[in-house]
mmCIF file of C-alpha atoms and ligand atoms in Angstrom:
data_model
loop_
_atom_site.group_PDB
_atom_site.id
_atom_site.type_symbol
_atom_site.label_atom_id
_atom_site.label_comp_id
_atom_site.label_asym_id
_atom_site.label_seq_id
_atom_site.Cartn_x
_atom_site.Cartn_y
_atom_site.Cartn_z
ATOM 1 C CA MET A 284 106.241 162.062 165.075
ATOM 2 C CA GLU A 285 108.683 160.107 162.689
ATOM 3 C CA ILE A 286 108.719 161.783 159.238
ATOM 4 C CA LEU A 287 109.975 159.331 156.724
ATOM 5 C CA ILE A 288 110.594 160.466 152.897
ATOM 6 C CA VAL A 289 111.090 157.797 150.337
ATOM 7 C CA ASP A 290 111.701 158.523 146.495
ATOM 8 C CA ASN A 291 108.598 157.514 144.870
ATOM 9 C CA PRO A 292 105.046 156.113 145.463
ATOM 10 C CA SER A 293 106.182 152.677 144.627
ATOM 11 C CA LYS A 294 108.794 152.685 147.314
ATOM 12 C CA LEU A 295 106.226 154.187 149.734
ATOM 13 C CA ALA A 296 103.846 151.354 149.163
ATOM 14 C CA ASN A 297 106.623 148.789 149.654
ATOM 15 C CA TYR A 298 107.570 150.594 152.910
ATOM 16 C CA ALA A 299 104.022 150.851 154.162
ATOM 17 C CA ALA A 300 103.343 147.356 153.497
ATOM 18 C CA THR A 301 106.358 146.197 155.434
ATOM 19 C CA PHE A 302 105.655 148.313 158.286
ATOM 20 C CA ILE A 303 102.007 147.002 158.537
ATOM 21 C CA ALA A 304 102.999 143.325 157.888
ATOM 22 C CA ALA A 305 105.626 143.574 160.896
ATOM 23 C CA ARG A 306 102.786 144.743 163.159
ATOM 24 C CA VAL A 307 100.375 142.063 161.958
ATOM 25 C CA ASN A 308 103.053 139.280 162.141
ATOM 26 C CA GLN A 309 104.163 140.310 165.539
ATOM 27 C CA ALA A 310 100.892 140.583 167.390
ATOM 28 C CA GLU A 311 98.710 137.674 168.567
ATOM 29 C CA ARG A 312 95.659 139.702 167.327
ATOM 30 C CA LEU A 313 95.863 143.146 165.565
ATOM 31 C CA VAL A 314 93.094 145.669 165.234
ATOM 32 C CA LEU A 315 93.822 147.451 161.872
ATOM 33 C CA GLY A 316 92.269 150.765 161.115
ATOM 34 C CA LEU A 317 91.948 150.995 157.380
ATOM 35 C CA ALA A 318 91.647 153.775 154.821
ATOM 36 C CA THR A 319 90.175 154.049 151.383
ATOM 37 C CA GLY A 320 91.113 156.425 148.554
ATOM 38 C CA SER A 321 93.815 156.293 145.851
ATOM 39 C CA THR A 322 96.886 156.587 148.015
ATOM 40 C CA PRO A 323 96.509 153.212 149.982
ATOM 41 C CA VAL A 324 95.626 151.210 146.846
ATOM 42 C CA ASN A 325 99.341 150.069 146.114
ATOM 43 C CA THR A 326 100.212 149.368 149.743
ATOM 44 C CA TYR A 327 97.098 146.848 149.656
ATOM 45 C CA ARG A 328 98.488 145.403 146.436
ATOM 46 C CA GLU A 329 101.985 144.930 148.171
ATOM 47 C CA LEU A 330 100.157 143.370 151.479
ATOM 48 C CA SER A 331 98.433 140.934 149.061
ATOM 49 C CA ALA A 332 101.733 140.125 147.408
ATOM 50 C CA LEU A 333 103.217 139.594 150.760
ATOM 51 C CA TYR A 334 100.222 137.296 151.788
ATOM 52 C CA ARG A 335 100.582 135.408 148.612
ATOM 53 C CA SER A 336 104.486 134.669 149.108
ATOM 54 C CA GLY A 337 103.648 133.276 152.661
ATOM 55 C CA LYS A 338 105.080 136.168 154.689
ATOM 56 C CA LEU A 339 101.956 137.602 155.919
ATOM 57 C CA ASP A 340 99.023 136.038 157.723
ATOM 58 C CA PHE A 341 95.825 137.887 158.188
ATOM 59 C CA SER A 342 93.917 135.286 160.069
ATOM 60 C CA LYS A 343 94.168 137.326 163.720
ATOM 61 C CA VAL A 344 93.454 140.580 161.998
ATOM 62 C CA VAL A 345 90.259 142.533 162.814
ATOM 63 C CA SER A 346 89.845 145.471 160.456
ATOM 64 C CA ILE A 347 87.764 148.448 161.194
ATOM 65 C CA ASN A 348 87.473 151.020 158.258
ATOM 66 C CA LEU A 349 87.312 154.860 158.783
ATOM 67 C CA ASP A 350 84.450 155.648 156.761
ATOM 68 C CA GLU A 351 81.614 154.928 154.201
ATOM 69 C CA TYR A 352 79.449 157.098 152.050
ATOM 70 C CA VAL A 353 75.777 157.778 153.170
ATOM 71 C CA GLY A 354 73.222 156.031 150.944
ATOM 72 C CA LEU A 355 75.642 153.486 149.370
ATOM 73 C CA SER A 356 74.827 149.573 150.062
ATOM 74 C CA ALA A 357 77.788 147.243 150.839
ATOM 75 C CA GLU A 358 76.848 145.889 147.556
ATOM 76 C CA ASP A 359 77.200 149.169 145.424
ATOM 77 C CA LYS A 360 80.449 149.165 143.426
ATOM 78 C CA GLN A 361 81.188 152.618 144.713
ATOM 79 C CA SER A 362 80.933 151.952 148.361
ATOM 80 C CA TYR A 363 84.151 151.657 150.585
ATOM 81 C CA ARG A 364 83.031 148.078 151.239
ATOM 82 C CA GLN A 365 83.428 147.095 147.799
ATOM 83 C CA PHE A 366 86.763 149.195 147.665
ATOM 84 C CA MET A 367 88.180 147.135 150.517
ATOM 85 C CA ASN A 368 86.883 143.699 149.174
ATOM 86 C CA GLU A 369 88.476 144.387 145.709
ATOM 87 C CA ASN A 370 91.531 145.946 146.742
ATOM 88 C CA LEU A 371 92.534 143.816 149.803
ATOM 89 C CA PHE A 372 90.020 141.659 151.517
ATOM 90 C CA ASN A 373 89.371 139.210 148.554
ATOM 91 C CA HIS A 374 93.249 138.696 148.084
ATOM 92 C CA VAL A 375 94.302 137.827 151.683
ATOM 93 C CA ASN A 376 93.179 135.475 154.294
ATOM 94 C CA ILE A 377 91.219 137.886 156.508
ATOM 95 C CA ASN A 378 88.022 136.410 157.992
ATOM 96 C CA LEU A 379 85.357 138.699 156.161
ATOM 97 C CA ALA A 380 83.361 138.498 159.685
ATOM 98 C CA ASN A 381 86.276 140.299 161.075
ATOM 99 C CA THR A 382 86.021 143.393 158.852
ATOM 100 C CA HIS A 383 84.214 146.158 159.723
ATOM 101 C CA ILE A 384 82.833 149.224 157.734
ATOM 102 C CA PHE A 385 79.837 151.366 158.446
ATOM 103 C CA ASN A 386 76.505 150.515 156.814
ATOM 104 C CA GLY A 387 75.871 153.439 154.539
ATOM 105 C CA LYS A 388 72.357 152.307 154.218
ATOM 106 C CA ALA A 389 71.552 152.147 157.897
ATOM 107 C CA GLU A 390 68.052 153.186 158.686
ATOM 108 C CA ASP A 391 69.013 155.141 161.502
ATOM 109 C CA PHE A 392 72.579 156.955 161.412
ATOM 110 C CA ALA A 393 72.656 157.897 165.043
ATOM 111 C CA GLN A 394 72.260 154.230 166.025
ATOM 112 C CA GLU A 395 74.765 153.088 163.413
ATOM 113 C CA CYS A 396 77.383 155.585 164.867
ATOM 114 C CA ALA A 397 76.703 154.382 168.382
ATOM 115 C CA ARG A 398 77.195 150.616 167.005
ATOM 116 C CA TYR A 399 80.407 151.644 165.602
ATOM 117 C CA ASP A 400 81.495 153.679 168.579
ATOM 118 C CA SER A 401 80.781 150.437 170.659
ATOM 119 C CA LEU A 402 82.471 148.095 168.356
ATOM 120 C CA ILE A 403 85.572 149.868 168.580
ATOM 121 C CA VAL A 404 85.573 149.746 172.341
ATOM 122 C CA GLU A 405 84.400 146.075 172.262
ATOM 123 C CA LYS A 406 87.617 145.272 169.993
ATOM 124 C CA GLY A 407 89.965 146.994 172.469
ATOM 125 C CA GLY A 408 90.727 150.119 170.390
ATOM 126 C CA ILE A 409 92.590 150.315 167.170
ATOM 127 C CA ASP A 410 96.225 149.073 167.430
ATOM 128 C CA LEU A 411 97.471 150.429 164.041
ATOM 129 C CA GLN A 412 95.540 153.061 162.039
ATOM 130 C CA LEU A 413 96.440 153.569 158.413
ATOM 131 C CA LEU A 414 95.604 157.092 157.110
ATOM 132 C CA GLY A 415 95.490 159.059 153.878
ATOM 133 C CA ILE A 416 94.997 162.764 154.009
ATOM 134 C CA GLY A 417 92.628 164.898 152.025
ATOM 135 C CA MET A 418 93.282 168.090 150.001
ATOM 136 C CA ASN A 419 91.759 170.114 152.753
ATOM 137 C CA GLY A 420 93.547 168.199 155.713
ATOM 138 C CA HIS A 421 90.736 165.641 156.326
ATOM 139 C CA ILE A 422 91.466 162.273 157.952
ATOM 140 C CA GLY A 423 88.639 159.810 157.617
ATOM 141 C CA PHE A 424 86.036 162.146 156.518
ATOM 142 C CA ASN A 425 86.689 164.834 159.248
ATOM 143 C CA GLU A 426 86.342 167.827 157.269
ATOM 144 C CA PRO A 427 88.032 171.294 158.426
ATOM 145 C CA ASP A 428 85.486 172.355 161.490
ATOM 146 C CA ASP A 429 85.381 174.557 164.319
ATOM 147 C CA TYR A 430 86.131 171.572 166.609
ATOM 148 C CA PHE A 431 87.617 168.203 166.717
ATOM 149 C CA SER A 432 84.793 165.661 166.541
ATOM 150 C CA MET A 433 85.278 162.886 169.224
ATOM 151 C CA THR A 434 83.036 159.865 167.986
ATOM 152 C CA SER A 435 81.637 158.426 164.977
ATOM 153 C CA HIS A 436 79.250 160.882 163.115
ATOM 154 C CA VAL A 437 77.449 161.792 159.875
ATOM 155 C CA VAL A 438 79.483 164.632 157.950
ATOM 156 C CA ASP A 439 78.547 167.024 155.183
ATOM 157 C CA LEU A 440 81.350 166.505 152.501
ATOM 158 C CA SER A 441 83.112 169.778 151.757
ATOM 159 C CA THR A 442 82.986 171.145 148.273
ATOM 160 C CA GLU A 443 86.706 170.216 148.143
ATOM 161 C CA THR A 444 86.181 166.552 148.814
ATOM 162 C CA ILE A 445 83.291 166.247 146.585
ATOM 163 C CA LEU A 446 85.339 167.686 143.703
ATOM 164 C CA SER A 447 88.239 165.414 144.556
ATOM 165 C CA ASN A 448 85.995 162.202 144.775
ATOM 166 C CA ALA A 449 83.643 162.978 142.065
ATOM 167 C CA PRO A 450 85.817 161.417 139.313
ATOM 168 C CA TYR A 451 85.269 158.157 140.840
ATOM 169 C CA PHE A 452 81.602 158.536 140.028
ATOM 170 C CA GLU A 453 79.717 158.653 136.756
ATOM 171 C CA SER A 454 78.821 162.279 137.509
ATOM 172 C CA VAL A 455 79.181 164.689 140.441
ATOM 173 C CA ASP A 456 75.361 164.172 140.941
ATOM 174 C CA GLN A 457 75.911 160.538 141.535
ATOM 175 C CA MET A 458 78.354 161.377 144.455
ATOM 176 C CA PRO A 459 76.943 161.132 147.771
ATOM 177 C CA LYS A 460 77.274 164.477 149.683
ATOM 178 C CA GLN A 461 77.500 162.871 153.041
ATOM 179 C CA ALA A 462 79.600 160.270 154.806
ATOM 180 C CA LEU A 463 79.706 158.319 158.090
ATOM 181 C CA THR A 464 83.063 158.569 159.677
ATOM 182 C CA MET A 465 85.140 157.835 162.709
ATOM 183 C CA GLY A 466 85.560 160.908 164.833
ATOM 184 C CA ILE A 467 89.156 162.598 165.150
ATOM 185 C CA GLY A 468 89.196 161.451 168.957
ATOM 186 C CA GLN A 469 88.779 157.721 167.806
ATOM 187 C CA ILE A 470 91.665 158.070 165.304
ATOM 188 C CA PHE A 471 93.826 159.735 167.804
ATOM 189 C CA LYS A 472 93.296 156.953 170.486
ATOM 190 C CA ALA A 473 94.806 154.327 167.948
ATOM 191 C CA LYS A 474 98.048 153.184 169.468
ATOM 192 C CA THR A 475 100.155 153.553 166.335
ATOM 193 C CA ILE A 476 99.283 155.870 163.277
ATOM 194 C CA LEU A 477 100.748 155.465 159.834
ATOM 195 C CA LEU A 478 99.842 158.344 157.593
ATOM 196 C CA LEU A 479 100.715 158.105 153.798
ATOM 197 C CA ALA A 480 100.845 160.909 151.305
ATOM 198 C CA THR A 481 102.118 160.921 147.595
ATOM 199 C CA GLY A 482 102.373 163.512 144.936
ATOM 200 C CA GLU A 483 102.858 167.265 144.667
ATOM 201 C CA SER A 484 99.271 168.007 145.221
ATOM 202 C CA LYS A 485 99.466 166.967 148.774
ATOM 203 C CA SER A 486 102.627 169.157 149.536
ATOM 204 C CA ALA A 487 100.735 172.163 150.603
ATOM 205 C CA VAL A 488 98.445 170.202 152.970
ATOM 206 C CA ILE A 489 101.320 168.227 154.328
ATOM 207 C CA THR A 490 103.284 171.363 155.146
ATOM 208 C CA SER A 491 100.342 172.852 156.940
ATOM 209 C CA ALA A 492 99.493 169.793 158.909
ATOM 210 C CA LEU A 493 102.896 169.016 160.004
ATOM 211 C CA LEU A 494 104.435 172.787 160.609
ATOM 212 C CA GLY A 495 101.241 174.541 160.901
ATOM 213 C CA PRO A 496 99.023 175.242 164.044
ATOM 214 C CA VAL A 497 97.150 172.243 165.538
ATOM 215 C CA THR A 498 93.716 173.326 164.603
ATOM 216 C CA PRO A 499 90.316 171.737 163.620
ATOM 217 C CA ARG A 500 90.526 173.950 160.373
ATOM 218 C CA CYS A 501 93.355 171.326 159.215
ATOM 219 C CA PRO A 502 92.317 168.078 161.044
ATOM 220 C CA ALA A 503 95.401 166.229 160.475
ATOM 221 C CA SER A 504 97.236 168.706 162.254
ATOM 222 C CA ILE A 505 96.196 166.934 165.547
ATOM 223 C CA LEU A 506 98.566 164.205 164.883
ATOM 224 C CA GLN A 507 101.512 166.568 165.725
ATOM 225 C CA LEU A 508 100.486 165.626 169.390
ATOM 226 C CA HIS A 509 100.265 161.862 168.974
ATOM 227 C CA GLN A 510 102.801 159.830 170.448
ATOM 228 C CA ASP A 511 103.352 157.270 168.077
ATOM 229 C CA VAL A 512 102.700 158.326 164.612
ATOM 230 C CA THR A 513 104.795 157.861 161.468
ATOM 231 C CA ILE A 514 104.286 160.087 158.426
ATOM 232 C CA LEU A 515 105.540 158.521 155.289
ATOM 233 C CA LEU A 516 105.787 160.709 152.238
ATOM 234 C CA ASP A 517 107.225 160.548 148.708
ATOM 235 C CA CYS A 518 109.685 163.234 147.604
ATOM 236 C CA GLU A 519 106.746 165.308 146.023
ATOM 237 C CA ALA A 520 104.253 165.436 148.966
ATOM 238 C CA ALA A 521 107.538 166.231 151.182
ATOM 239 C CA ARG A 522 108.506 169.067 149.084
ATOM 240 C CA GLY A 523 107.323 171.833 151.511
ATOM 241 C CA ILE A 524 108.889 170.482 154.587
ATOM 242 C CA LEU A 525 112.292 169.623 152.795
ATOM 243 C CA GLY A 526 114.961 172.009 154.393
ATOM 244 C CA ALA A 527 112.297 173.678 156.772
ATOM 245 C CA LYS A 528 113.843 174.761 160.105
ATOM 246 C CA GLY A 529 112.999 172.542 163.095
ATOM 247 C CA VAL A 530 111.662 169.546 161.207
ATOM 248 C CA TYR A 531 113.390 166.481 161.564
ATOM 249 C CA TYR A 532 112.784 163.903 159.046
ATOM 250 C CA LYS A 533 114.587 160.671 157.415
ATOM 251 C CA GLU A 534 115.286 160.103 153.783
ATOM 252 C CA ILE A 535 115.219 156.424 152.826
ATOM 253 C CA HIS A 536 116.642 155.656 149.460
HETATM 254 P P1 PGA B 92 93.174 160.177 148.211
HETATM 255 O O1 PGA B 92 92.366 160.494 149.300
HETATM 256 O O2 PGA B 92 94.252 158.931 148.966
HETATM 257 O O3 PGA B 92 92.286 159.495 147.196
HETATM 258 O O4 PGA B 92 94.209 161.173 147.845
HETATM 259 C C1 PGA B 92 92.830 160.666 150.704
HETATM 260 C C2 PGA B 92 91.858 160.958 151.744
HETATM 261 O O5 PGA B 92 90.951 161.544 151.291
HETATM 262 O O6 PGA B 92 91.918 160.710 152.731
#
């Protein structure tokens, strides 16, 4: 695990975009696992800027998103499909047919999860997975649980997640209480993982995920066992690990 600490969120977005762009440009074809939420928004902006300046080509990228809300159609403005279109896909030369997100309006969610599982296998697995982290340690929408989930599934969102994400909806009642998510096993199988966290509010969860026990009670803690994971933090999110014994990190100024 490589832990990198940068001064502020804007440097983090810049570093993350450069990291992703290098992988995209090097590969003949790249399967990119994408995340939503507030953390990667600036990274997507930087990726769009790299594309506009001719330094990045998305034509060979296949994207697979981590999750989607149950009950929201691709056209719903709160759906993660719309989030991805608005924050990244509409600004770069990715072929929309190569972008994949769960169908939150599927008639049969078991079938939709099976379709997603097959899709990931058919595309050859995820080369680079971008992750945020929830306040409760979730990755994708894998909430704290008694076990690590292996494959795609429907999840009941935790109260903590509902409270964190409700501000994006007109009211808490309008926020879906369930989501479809890739499993921890599928995220873990990504060849390379880049996890981003910013702000003091993430400091406690970053400390437990990186320094605490590997446990499904803090789903991101599984990343301690991954062989190619980069954790990119701003100073605030890194506050709890700065100076801690036995942690190796690099500060980038
Ligand atoms: P956030 O969400 O980027 O909005 O903090 C992260 C997550 O829930 O994975």
